[in-house]
Amino acid sequence: MTRRWAWLGVLVVGLLLFEAVRHTLIDTGNPNLVPALILLGAAVVPVTFVAFIAGRRLQYGVGSATIGLTALFGGVVGVVTAGTLEYDTLRDLDVVPMIAVGFIEEAAKLVVPVVLLFVIRPRHPADGLVLGVASGAGFAVLETMGYAFVVLVESGGNLAAVDGVLLLRGLLSPAAHMAWTGLTAAALWRAAGQGWSARTIGGFVLVFLAAVALHTAWDSIGSTVGFVVLAAISLWLLTYAAHRLGQHQSRSLRPAHGVSPH
C-alpha cells in the first residue's frame, strides 16, 4: 500500500520545494537559484510519474536503484545520442524532418534499456515498461531544462515565460517521452523474454513505429488541443499495456485448480 501511494508524497514534496525556490528567487532576485528552479520544475512531474508506475500492481524484478540509474543514464545517453544524430542529419540535409526527429529520439531513449536487456535476467515485460518510463523521464527532464534555459535567455530573464515552459512540458512529459518509451521497451523485453520469435519482434516493430508516429504528430501539431488529444491516446495505451501485463502476471501466479494430487 505504501509503494502504491508513494507518488503522492513525491508530488507534494516536489511542488513544495519548487514553490520554495520560486518564491525565494522572486523575493531576493538571486540568479544563483535559477538552475534549482529549472531542475525542480522539469523533474517533479516525471519523477512523480515514475513513482506512480513503479507503484502499480505489477511484479517487477528490478529495484529502485536500477530504475533511478536508468533515468539518469538513459536521459544523458539519450539526449547526447539524439543531439549528435540530429546535428549530423541537419549538417547533411540542411533540415531535420519531423519524422527523423521522432525516429532518432525514440531510438536514442532505448539505448540504456537495450543494454540492461542483456544484463538483467529473467526478462519480464513489466521490467521493460518501468525502465522505459524511467529512461523517458530522464530524457524529458534534460530536454525540458534545455528548453527552459533557452526561453530564459531569449526572454531576458522573464520567469513567467520559464514557468509556462515548465508547466506545459512538465505536465505533458508523462504522456510523451515516458509513455512512448515505456511501451516500446515493454514490447522489446517481451520479444526477448519469448525467444525473439517473429511474432514478438513484429509486435515490437509495430509499437516502435506507433511511438515514432505519435512523436512526429506531437512535434508537428503545435496546438494545445492537439497535445491533449495525443496525451490522452498515449496515456491510454500505456495504461492498457500495464493492465494487460498485470492480468498476465495474475494468471501466471494463480494456482491451478482441479489437479489430481496423484
PDB file of C-alpha atoms in Angstrom:
ATOM      1  CA  MET A   1       0.000   0.000   0.000  1.00  0.00           C
ATOM      2  CA  THR A   2       2.859   2.392   0.842  1.00  0.00           C
ATOM      3  CA  ARG A   3       4.504   1.814  -2.536  1.00  0.00           C
ATOM      4  CA  ARG A   4       1.198   2.271  -4.350  1.00  0.00           C
ATOM      5  CA  TRP A   5       0.670   5.791  -2.977  1.00  0.00           C
ATOM      6  CA  ALA A   6       4.306   6.891  -2.742  1.00  0.00           C
ATOM      7  CA  TRP A   7       3.860   9.038  -5.859  1.00  0.00           C
ATOM      8  CA  LEU A   8       1.598  11.426  -3.918  1.00  0.00           C
ATOM      9  CA  GLY A   9       4.360  12.102  -1.428  1.00  0.00           C
ATOM     10  CA  VAL A  10       6.856  12.645  -4.245  1.00  0.00           C
ATOM     11  CA  LEU A  11       4.491  15.104  -5.944  1.00  0.00           C
ATOM     12  CA  VAL A  12       3.680  17.091  -2.803  1.00  0.00           C
ATOM     13  CA  VAL A  13       7.291  17.343  -1.640  1.00  0.00           C
ATOM     14  CA  GLY A  14       8.465  18.246  -5.149  1.00  0.00           C
ATOM     15  CA  LEU A  15       5.872  21.001  -5.554  1.00  0.00           C
ATOM     16  CA  LEU A  16       6.681  22.431  -2.129  1.00  0.00           C
ATOM     17  CA  LEU A  17      10.387  22.536  -2.954  1.00  0.00           C
ATOM     18  CA  PHE A  18       9.673  24.164  -6.332  1.00  0.00           C
ATOM     19  CA  GLU A  19       7.462  26.844  -4.770  1.00  0.00           C
ATOM     20  CA  ALA A  20      10.008  27.495  -2.007  1.00  0.00           C
ATOM     21  CA  VAL A  21      12.763  28.089  -4.571  1.00  0.00           C
ATOM     22  CA  ARG A  22      10.469  30.144  -6.817  1.00  0.00           C
ATOM     23  CA  HIS A  23       9.293  32.485  -4.052  1.00  0.00           C
ATOM     24  CA  THR A  24      12.834  32.925  -2.731  1.00  0.00           C
ATOM     25  CA  LEU A  25      14.051  33.739  -6.235  1.00  0.00           C
ATOM     26  CA  ILE A  26      11.297  36.331  -6.717  1.00  0.00           C
ATOM     27  CA  ASP A  27      11.892  37.891  -3.282  1.00  0.00           C
ATOM     28  CA  THR A  28      15.690  38.042  -3.476  1.00  0.00           C
ATOM     29  CA  GLY A  29      16.334  38.251  -7.215  1.00  0.00           C
ATOM     30  CA  ASN A  30      19.294  35.913  -6.679  1.00  0.00           C
ATOM     31  CA  PRO A  31      20.165  34.374 -10.101  1.00  0.00           C
ATOM     32  CA  ASN A  32      22.003  31.515  -8.383  1.00  0.00           C
ATOM     33  CA  LEU A  33      18.589  29.991  -7.686  1.00  0.00           C
ATOM     34  CA  VAL A  34      17.594  29.791 -11.357  1.00  0.00           C
ATOM     35  CA  PRO A  35      19.251  26.386 -12.024  1.00  0.00           C
ATOM     36  CA  ALA A  36      17.471  24.895  -8.995  1.00  0.00           C
ATOM     37  CA  LEU A  37      14.144  26.314 -10.192  1.00  0.00           C
ATOM     38  CA  ILE A  38      14.574  24.868 -13.687  1.00  0.00           C
ATOM     39  CA  LEU A  39      15.722  21.478 -12.378  1.00  0.00           C
ATOM     40  CA  LEU A  40      12.816  21.128  -9.946  1.00  0.00           C
ATOM     41  CA  GLY A  41      10.286  22.417 -12.462  1.00  0.00           C
ATOM     42  CA  ALA A  42      11.468  19.942 -15.071  1.00  0.00           C
ATOM     43  CA  ALA A  43      11.815  16.957 -12.734  1.00  0.00           C
ATOM     44  CA  VAL A  44       8.845  16.976 -10.339  1.00  0.00           C
ATOM     45  CA  VAL A  45       6.189  15.511 -12.654  1.00  0.00           C
ATOM     46  CA  PRO A  46       8.471  12.984 -14.431  1.00  0.00           C
ATOM     47  CA  VAL A  47       9.808  11.663 -11.115  1.00  0.00           C
ATOM     48  CA  THR A  48       6.259  11.501  -9.755  1.00  0.00           C
ATOM     49  CA  PHE A  49       5.122   9.531 -12.793  1.00  0.00           C
ATOM     50  CA  VAL A  50       7.987   7.045 -12.447  1.00  0.00           C
ATOM     51  CA  ALA A  51       6.953   6.533  -8.810  1.00  0.00           C
ATOM     52  CA  PHE A  52       3.341   6.101  -9.936  1.00  0.00           C
ATOM     53  CA  ILE A  53       4.218   3.419 -12.497  1.00  0.00           C
ATOM     54  CA  ALA A  54       6.569   1.660 -10.064  1.00  0.00           C
ATOM     55  CA  GLY A  55       3.734   1.516  -7.531  1.00  0.00           C
ATOM     56  CA  ARG A  56       1.219  -0.212  -9.801  1.00  0.00           C
ATOM     57  CA  ARG A  57       0.103  -3.781  -9.167  1.00  0.00           C
ATOM     58  CA  LEU A  58       2.846  -5.288 -11.257  1.00  0.00           C
ATOM     59  CA  GLN A  59       5.631  -7.605 -10.189  1.00  0.00           C
ATOM     60  CA  TYR A  60       8.992  -6.038 -11.025  1.00  0.00           C
ATOM     61  CA  GLY A  61      12.338  -7.768 -10.978  1.00  0.00           C
ATOM     62  CA  VAL A  62      14.272  -4.502 -10.840  1.00  0.00           C
ATOM     63  CA  GLY A  63      14.820  -2.357  -7.781  1.00  0.00           C
ATOM     64  CA  SER A  64      14.540   1.368  -7.198  1.00  0.00           C
ATOM     65  CA  ALA A  65      18.306   1.835  -7.613  1.00  0.00           C
ATOM     66  CA  THR A  66      18.213   0.320 -11.105  1.00  0.00           C
ATOM     67  CA  ILE A  67      15.211   2.466 -12.016  1.00  0.00           C
ATOM     68  CA  GLY A  68      16.947   5.616 -10.767  1.00  0.00           C
ATOM     69  CA  LEU A  69      20.187   4.854 -12.603  1.00  0.00           C
ATOM     70  CA  THR A  70      18.211   4.125 -15.765  1.00  0.00           C
ATOM     71  CA  ALA A  71      16.590   7.550 -15.517  1.00  0.00           C
ATOM     72  CA  LEU A  72      19.997   9.201 -15.074  1.00  0.00           C
ATOM     73  CA  PHE A  73      21.986   7.336 -17.706  1.00  0.00           C
ATOM     74  CA  GLY A  74      19.029   6.876 -20.037  1.00  0.00           C
ATOM     75  CA  GLY A  75      18.418  10.607 -20.032  1.00  0.00           C
ATOM     76  CA  VAL A  76      22.040  11.610 -20.556  1.00  0.00           C
ATOM     77  CA  VAL A  77      22.821   8.943 -23.166  1.00  0.00           C
ATOM     78  CA  GLY A  78      19.519   9.601 -24.922  1.00  0.00           C
ATOM     79  CA  VAL A  79      19.993  13.369 -25.121  1.00  0.00           C
ATOM     80  CA  VAL A  80      23.621  13.067 -26.265  1.00  0.00           C
ATOM     81  CA  THR A  81      22.799  10.407 -28.857  1.00  0.00           C
ATOM     82  CA  ALA A  82      19.762  12.241 -30.193  1.00  0.00           C
ATOM     83  CA  GLY A  83      21.592  15.582 -30.249  1.00  0.00           C
ATOM     84  CA  THR A  84      24.527  14.111 -32.187  1.00  0.00           C
ATOM     85  CA  LEU A  85      22.375  12.292 -34.742  1.00  0.00           C
ATOM     86  CA  GLU A  86      20.079  15.278 -35.255  1.00  0.00           C
ATOM     87  CA  TYR A  87      23.109  17.548 -35.731  1.00  0.00           C
ATOM     88  CA  ASP A  88      24.583  15.155 -38.299  1.00  0.00           C
ATOM     89  CA  THR A  89      21.243  14.988 -40.117  1.00  0.00           C
ATOM     90  CA  LEU A  90      20.973  18.767 -40.148  1.00  0.00           C
ATOM     91  CA  ARG A  91      24.526  19.075 -41.464  1.00  0.00           C
ATOM     92  CA  ASP A  92      23.908  16.567 -44.249  1.00  0.00           C
ATOM     93  CA  LEU A  93      20.389  17.604 -45.295  1.00  0.00           C
ATOM     94  CA  ASP A  94      20.233  21.243 -44.088  1.00  0.00           C
ATOM     95  CA  VAL A  95      16.956  20.278 -42.403  1.00  0.00           C
ATOM     96  CA  VAL A  96      15.781  17.680 -39.909  1.00  0.00           C
ATOM     97  CA  PRO A  97      12.386  16.235 -40.958  1.00  0.00           C
ATOM     98  CA  MET A  98       9.943  15.805 -38.089  1.00  0.00           C
ATOM     99  CA  ILE A  99       9.720  12.077 -38.713  1.00  0.00           C
ATOM    100  CA  ALA A 100      13.514  11.845 -38.465  1.00  0.00           C
ATOM    101  CA  VAL A 101      13.392  13.621 -35.104  1.00  0.00           C
ATOM    102  CA  GLY A 102      10.778  11.161 -33.874  1.00  0.00           C
ATOM    103  CA  PHE A 103      12.744   8.149 -35.085  1.00  0.00           C
ATOM    104  CA  ILE A 104      16.071   9.374 -33.695  1.00  0.00           C
ATOM    105  CA  GLU A 105      14.750  10.345 -30.258  1.00  0.00           C
ATOM    106  CA  GLU A 106      12.651   7.210 -29.781  1.00  0.00           C
ATOM    107  CA  ALA A 107      15.663   5.068 -30.685  1.00  0.00           C
ATOM    108  CA  ALA A 108      18.036   7.122 -28.503  1.00  0.00           C
ATOM    109  CA  LYS A 109      15.844   6.666 -25.414  1.00  0.00           C
ATOM    110  CA  LEU A 110      16.053   2.896 -25.858  1.00  0.00           C
ATOM    111  CA  VAL A 111      19.866   2.712 -25.704  1.00  0.00           C
ATOM    112  CA  VAL A 112      20.139   2.141 -21.949  1.00  0.00           C
ATOM    113  CA  PRO A 113      17.088  -0.188 -21.726  1.00  0.00           C
ATOM    114  CA  VAL A 114      18.632  -2.278 -24.536  1.00  0.00           C
ATOM    115  CA  VAL A 115      21.912  -2.540 -22.610  1.00  0.00           C
ATOM    116  CA  LEU A 116      20.022  -3.614 -19.491  1.00  0.00           C
ATOM    117  CA  LEU A 117      18.093  -6.128 -21.562  1.00  0.00           C
ATOM    118  CA  PHE A 118      21.272  -8.195 -21.906  1.00  0.00           C
ATOM    119  CA  VAL A 119      22.289  -7.736 -18.268  1.00  0.00           C
ATOM    120  CA  ILE A 120      19.101  -8.447 -16.304  1.00  0.00           C
ATOM    121  CA  ARG A 121      17.716 -11.979 -16.032  1.00  0.00           C
ATOM    122  CA  PRO A 122      14.983 -13.149 -16.204  1.00  0.00           C
ATOM    123  CA  ARG A 123      13.349 -10.778 -18.674  1.00  0.00           C
ATOM    124  CA  HIS A 124       9.827  -9.629 -17.837  1.00  0.00           C
ATOM    125  CA  PRO A 125       7.876  -7.096 -19.950  1.00  0.00           C
ATOM    126  CA  ALA A 126       6.894  -5.232 -16.756  1.00  0.00           C
ATOM    127  CA  ASP A 127      10.573  -4.532 -16.102  1.00  0.00           C
ATOM    128  CA  GLY A 128      10.914  -3.195 -19.623  1.00  0.00           C
ATOM    129  CA  LEU A 129       7.906  -0.961 -19.106  1.00  0.00           C
ATOM    130  CA  VAL A 130       9.144   0.653 -15.885  1.00  0.00           C
ATOM    131  CA  LEU A 131      12.720   1.001 -17.180  1.00  0.00           C
ATOM    132  CA  GLY A 132      11.430   2.534 -20.422  1.00  0.00           C
ATOM    133  CA  VAL A 133       9.358   5.024 -18.445  1.00  0.00           C
ATOM    134  CA  ALA A 134      12.430   5.849 -16.338  1.00  0.00           C
ATOM    135  CA  SER A 135      14.644   6.361 -19.399  1.00  0.00           C
ATOM    136  CA  GLY A 136      11.969   8.545 -20.983  1.00  0.00           C
ATOM    137  CA  ALA A 137      11.720  10.521 -17.756  1.00  0.00           C
ATOM    138  CA  GLY A 138      15.438  11.276 -17.707  1.00  0.00           C
ATOM    139  CA  PHE A 139      15.293  12.371 -21.337  1.00  0.00           C
ATOM    140  CA  ALA A 140      12.225  14.541 -20.697  1.00  0.00           C
ATOM    141  CA  VAL A 141      13.819  16.271 -17.695  1.00  0.00           C
ATOM    142  CA  LEU A 142      17.002  17.194 -19.544  1.00  0.00           C
ATOM    143  CA  GLU A 143      15.119  18.298 -22.658  1.00  0.00           C
ATOM    144  CA  THR A 144      12.724  20.453 -20.619  1.00  0.00           C
ATOM    145  CA  MET A 145      15.646  22.035 -18.775  1.00  0.00           C
ATOM    146  CA  GLY A 146      17.203  22.903 -22.133  1.00  0.00           C
ATOM    147  CA  TYR A 147      14.019  24.498 -23.446  1.00  0.00           C
ATOM    148  CA  ALA A 148      13.512  26.430 -20.205  1.00  0.00           C
ATOM    149  CA  PHE A 149      17.076  27.755 -20.292  1.00  0.00           C
ATOM    150  CA  VAL A 150      16.706  28.908 -23.912  1.00  0.00           C
ATOM    151  CA  VAL A 151      13.430  30.674 -23.091  1.00  0.00           C
ATOM    152  CA  LEU A 152      15.053  32.316 -20.059  1.00  0.00           C
ATOM    153  CA  VAL A 153      17.889  33.700 -22.190  1.00  0.00           C
ATOM    154  CA  GLU A 154      15.704  34.761 -25.132  1.00  0.00           C
ATOM    155  CA  SER A 155      13.150  36.460 -22.860  1.00  0.00           C
ATOM    156  CA  GLY A 156      15.792  38.400 -20.978  1.00  0.00           C
ATOM    157  CA  GLY A 157      15.194  36.596 -17.693  1.00  0.00           C
ATOM    158  CA  ASN A 158      11.372  36.524 -17.788  1.00  0.00           C
ATOM    159  CA  LEU A 159      10.383  33.979 -15.118  1.00  0.00           C
ATOM    160  CA  ALA A 160       6.763  33.940 -16.288  1.00  0.00           C
ATOM    161  CA  ALA A 161       7.895  32.624 -19.664  1.00  0.00           C
ATOM    162  CA  VAL A 162      10.018  29.972 -17.947  1.00  0.00           C
ATOM    163  CA  ASP A 163       7.074  28.964 -15.740  1.00  0.00           C
ATOM    164  CA  GLY A 164       4.970  28.494 -18.868  1.00  0.00           C
ATOM    165  CA  VAL A 165       7.509  26.147 -20.439  1.00  0.00           C
ATOM    166  CA  LEU A 166       7.985  24.170 -17.224  1.00  0.00           C
ATOM    167  CA  LEU A 167       4.234  23.856 -16.697  1.00  0.00           C
ATOM    168  CA  LEU A 168       3.426  22.770 -20.248  1.00  0.00           C
ATOM    169  CA  ARG A 169       6.305  20.361 -20.753  1.00  0.00           C
ATOM    170  CA  GLY A 170       6.292  19.154 -17.147  1.00  0.00           C
ATOM    171  CA  LEU A 171       2.625  18.202 -17.207  1.00  0.00           C
ATOM    172  CA  LEU A 172       2.744  16.639 -20.660  1.00  0.00           C
ATOM    173  CA  SER A 173       6.007  14.686 -20.399  1.00  0.00           C
ATOM    174  CA  PRO A 174       4.350  11.564 -18.895  1.00  0.00           C
ATOM    175  CA  ALA A 175       2.124  11.398 -21.967  1.00  0.00           C
ATOM    176  CA  ALA A 176       5.013  11.923 -24.353  1.00  0.00           C
ATOM    177  CA  HIS A 177       8.557  10.638 -23.890  1.00  0.00           C
ATOM    178  CA  MET A 178       7.758   8.492 -20.863  1.00  0.00           C
ATOM    179  CA  ALA A 179       4.686   6.737 -22.263  1.00  0.00           C
ATOM    180  CA  TRP A 180       6.221   6.084 -25.678  1.00  0.00           C
ATOM    181  CA  THR A 181       9.491   4.680 -24.330  1.00  0.00           C
ATOM    182  CA  GLY A 182       7.664   2.635 -21.714  1.00  0.00           C
ATOM    183  CA  LEU A 183       5.553   0.998 -24.425  1.00  0.00           C
ATOM    184  CA  THR A 184       8.460   0.280 -26.778  1.00  0.00           C
ATOM    185  CA  ALA A 185      10.712  -1.050 -24.012  1.00  0.00           C
ATOM    186  CA  ALA A 186       7.936  -3.342 -22.755  1.00  0.00           C
ATOM    187  CA  ALA A 187       7.455  -4.713 -26.289  1.00  0.00           C
ATOM    188  CA  LEU A 188      11.203  -5.187 -26.664  1.00  0.00           C
ATOM    189  CA  TRP A 189      11.528  -7.049 -23.368  1.00  0.00           C
ATOM    190  CA  ARG A 190       8.542  -9.210 -24.285  1.00  0.00           C
ATOM    191  CA  ALA A 191      10.255 -10.175 -27.534  1.00  0.00           C
ATOM    192  CA  ALA A 192      13.468 -11.047 -25.679  1.00  0.00           C
ATOM    193  CA  GLY A 193      11.621 -12.997 -22.986  1.00  0.00           C
ATOM    194  CA  GLN A 194       9.846 -15.112 -25.618  1.00  0.00           C
ATOM    195  CA  GLY A 195      12.956 -16.034 -27.538  1.00  0.00           C
ATOM    196  CA  TRP A 196      12.837 -13.374 -30.249  1.00  0.00           C
ATOM    197  CA  SER A 197      10.029 -15.042 -32.169  1.00  0.00           C
ATOM    198  CA  ALA A 198       8.945 -13.451 -35.439  1.00  0.00           C
ATOM    199  CA  ARG A 199       5.581 -12.541 -33.903  1.00  0.00           C
ATOM    200  CA  THR A 200       7.048 -10.711 -30.897  1.00  0.00           C
ATOM    201  CA  ILE A 201       9.703  -8.966 -32.998  1.00  0.00           C
ATOM    202  CA  GLY A 202       6.962  -7.806 -35.351  1.00  0.00           C
ATOM    203  CA  GLY A 203       4.996  -6.586 -32.342  1.00  0.00           C
ATOM    204  CA  PHE A 204       7.965  -4.550 -31.131  1.00  0.00           C
ATOM    205  CA  VAL A 205       8.459  -3.002 -34.588  1.00  0.00           C
ATOM    206  CA  LEU A 206       4.790  -2.006 -34.733  1.00  0.00           C
ATOM    207  CA  VAL A 207       4.893  -0.462 -31.248  1.00  0.00           C
ATOM    208  CA  PHE A 208       8.111   1.411 -32.066  1.00  0.00           C
ATOM    209  CA  LEU A 209       6.653   2.771 -35.312  1.00  0.00           C
ATOM    210  CA  ALA A 210       3.496   3.821 -33.446  1.00  0.00           C
ATOM    211  CA  ALA A 211       5.680   5.700 -30.932  1.00  0.00           C
ATOM    212  CA  VAL A 212       7.536   7.415 -33.789  1.00  0.00           C
ATOM    213  CA  ALA A 213       4.197   8.361 -35.397  1.00  0.00           C
ATOM    214  CA  LEU A 214       2.869   9.824 -32.135  1.00  0.00           C
ATOM    215  CA  HIS A 215       6.149  11.677 -31.584  1.00  0.00           C
ATOM    216  CA  THR A 216       6.061  13.095 -35.118  1.00  0.00           C
ATOM    217  CA  ALA A 217       2.441  14.187 -34.713  1.00  0.00           C
ATOM    218  CA  TRP A 218       3.319  15.808 -31.366  1.00  0.00           C
ATOM    219  CA  ASP A 219       6.154  17.822 -32.893  1.00  0.00           C
ATOM    220  CA  SER A 220       4.063  18.803 -35.925  1.00  0.00           C
ATOM    221  CA  ILE A 221       0.754  19.880 -34.337  1.00  0.00           C
ATOM    222  CA  GLY A 222       1.770  22.809 -32.145  1.00  0.00           C
ATOM    223  CA  SER A 223      -1.685  23.319 -30.581  1.00  0.00           C
ATOM    224  CA  THR A 224      -2.858  22.741 -27.014  1.00  0.00           C
ATOM    225  CA  VAL A 225      -5.914  20.773 -28.149  1.00  0.00           C
ATOM    226  CA  GLY A 226      -3.715  18.529 -30.274  1.00  0.00           C
ATOM    227  CA  PHE A 227      -1.349  17.966 -27.347  1.00  0.00           C
ATOM    228  CA  VAL A 228      -4.262  16.989 -25.094  1.00  0.00           C
ATOM    229  CA  VAL A 229      -5.637  14.513 -27.653  1.00  0.00           C
ATOM    230  CA  LEU A 230      -2.224  12.904 -28.208  1.00  0.00           C
ATOM    231  CA  ALA A 231      -1.616  12.862 -24.440  1.00  0.00           C
ATOM    232  CA  ALA A 232      -4.905  11.050 -23.869  1.00  0.00           C
ATOM    233  CA  ILE A 233      -4.105   8.472 -26.567  1.00  0.00           C
ATOM    234  CA  SER A 234      -0.568   7.877 -25.289  1.00  0.00           C
ATOM    235  CA  LEU A 235      -1.572   7.532 -21.644  1.00  0.00           C
ATOM    236  CA  TRP A 236      -4.451   5.222 -22.558  1.00  0.00           C
ATOM    237  CA  LEU A 237      -2.064   2.975 -24.490  1.00  0.00           C
ATOM    238  CA  LEU A 238       0.366   2.876 -21.555  1.00  0.00           C
ATOM    239  CA  THR A 239      -2.447   2.186 -19.085  1.00  0.00           C
ATOM    240  CA  TYR A 240      -3.802  -0.575 -21.307  1.00  0.00           C
ATOM    241  CA  ALA A 241      -0.360  -2.160 -21.616  1.00  0.00           C
ATOM    242  CA  ALA A 242       0.155  -2.059 -17.838  1.00  0.00           C
ATOM    243  CA  HIS A 243      -3.308  -3.574 -17.319  1.00  0.00           C
ATOM    244  CA  ARG A 244      -2.598  -6.420 -19.738  1.00  0.00           C
ATOM    245  CA  LEU A 245       0.748  -7.115 -18.083  1.00  0.00           C
ATOM    246  CA  GLY A 246      -0.974  -7.188 -14.693  1.00  0.00           C
ATOM    247  CA  GLN A 247      -3.560  -9.667 -15.972  1.00  0.00           C
ATOM    248  CA  HIS A 248      -0.851 -11.888 -17.421  1.00  0.00           C
ATOM    249  CA  GLN A 249       1.084 -11.883 -14.160  1.00  0.00           C
ATOM    250  CA  SER A 250      -2.082 -12.704 -12.179  1.00  0.00           C
ATOM    251  CA  ARG A 251      -2.786 -15.707 -14.410  1.00  0.00           C
ATOM    252  CA  SER A 252       0.816 -16.874 -14.089  1.00  0.00           C
ATOM    253  CA  LEU A 253       0.743 -16.674 -10.298  1.00  0.00           C
ATOM    254  CA  ARG A 254      -2.758 -18.167  -9.883  1.00  0.00           C
ATOM    255  CA  PRO A 255      -2.612 -21.736  -8.503  1.00  0.00           C
ATOM    256  CA  ALA A 256      -4.058 -24.458 -10.664  1.00  0.00           C
ATOM    257  CA  HIS A 257      -7.441 -25.914  -9.605  1.00  0.00           C
ATOM    258  CA  GLY A 258      -8.849 -29.357 -10.065  1.00  0.00           C
ATOM    259  CA  VAL A 259      -5.473 -31.047 -10.413  1.00  0.00           C
ATOM    260  CA  SER A 260      -5.278 -34.531  -9.016  1.00  0.00           C
ATOM    261  CA  PRO A 261      -2.768 -34.838  -6.124  1.00  0.00           C
ATOM    262  CA  HIS A 262      -1.556 -38.173  -7.509  1.00  0.00           C
TER     263      HIS A 262
END
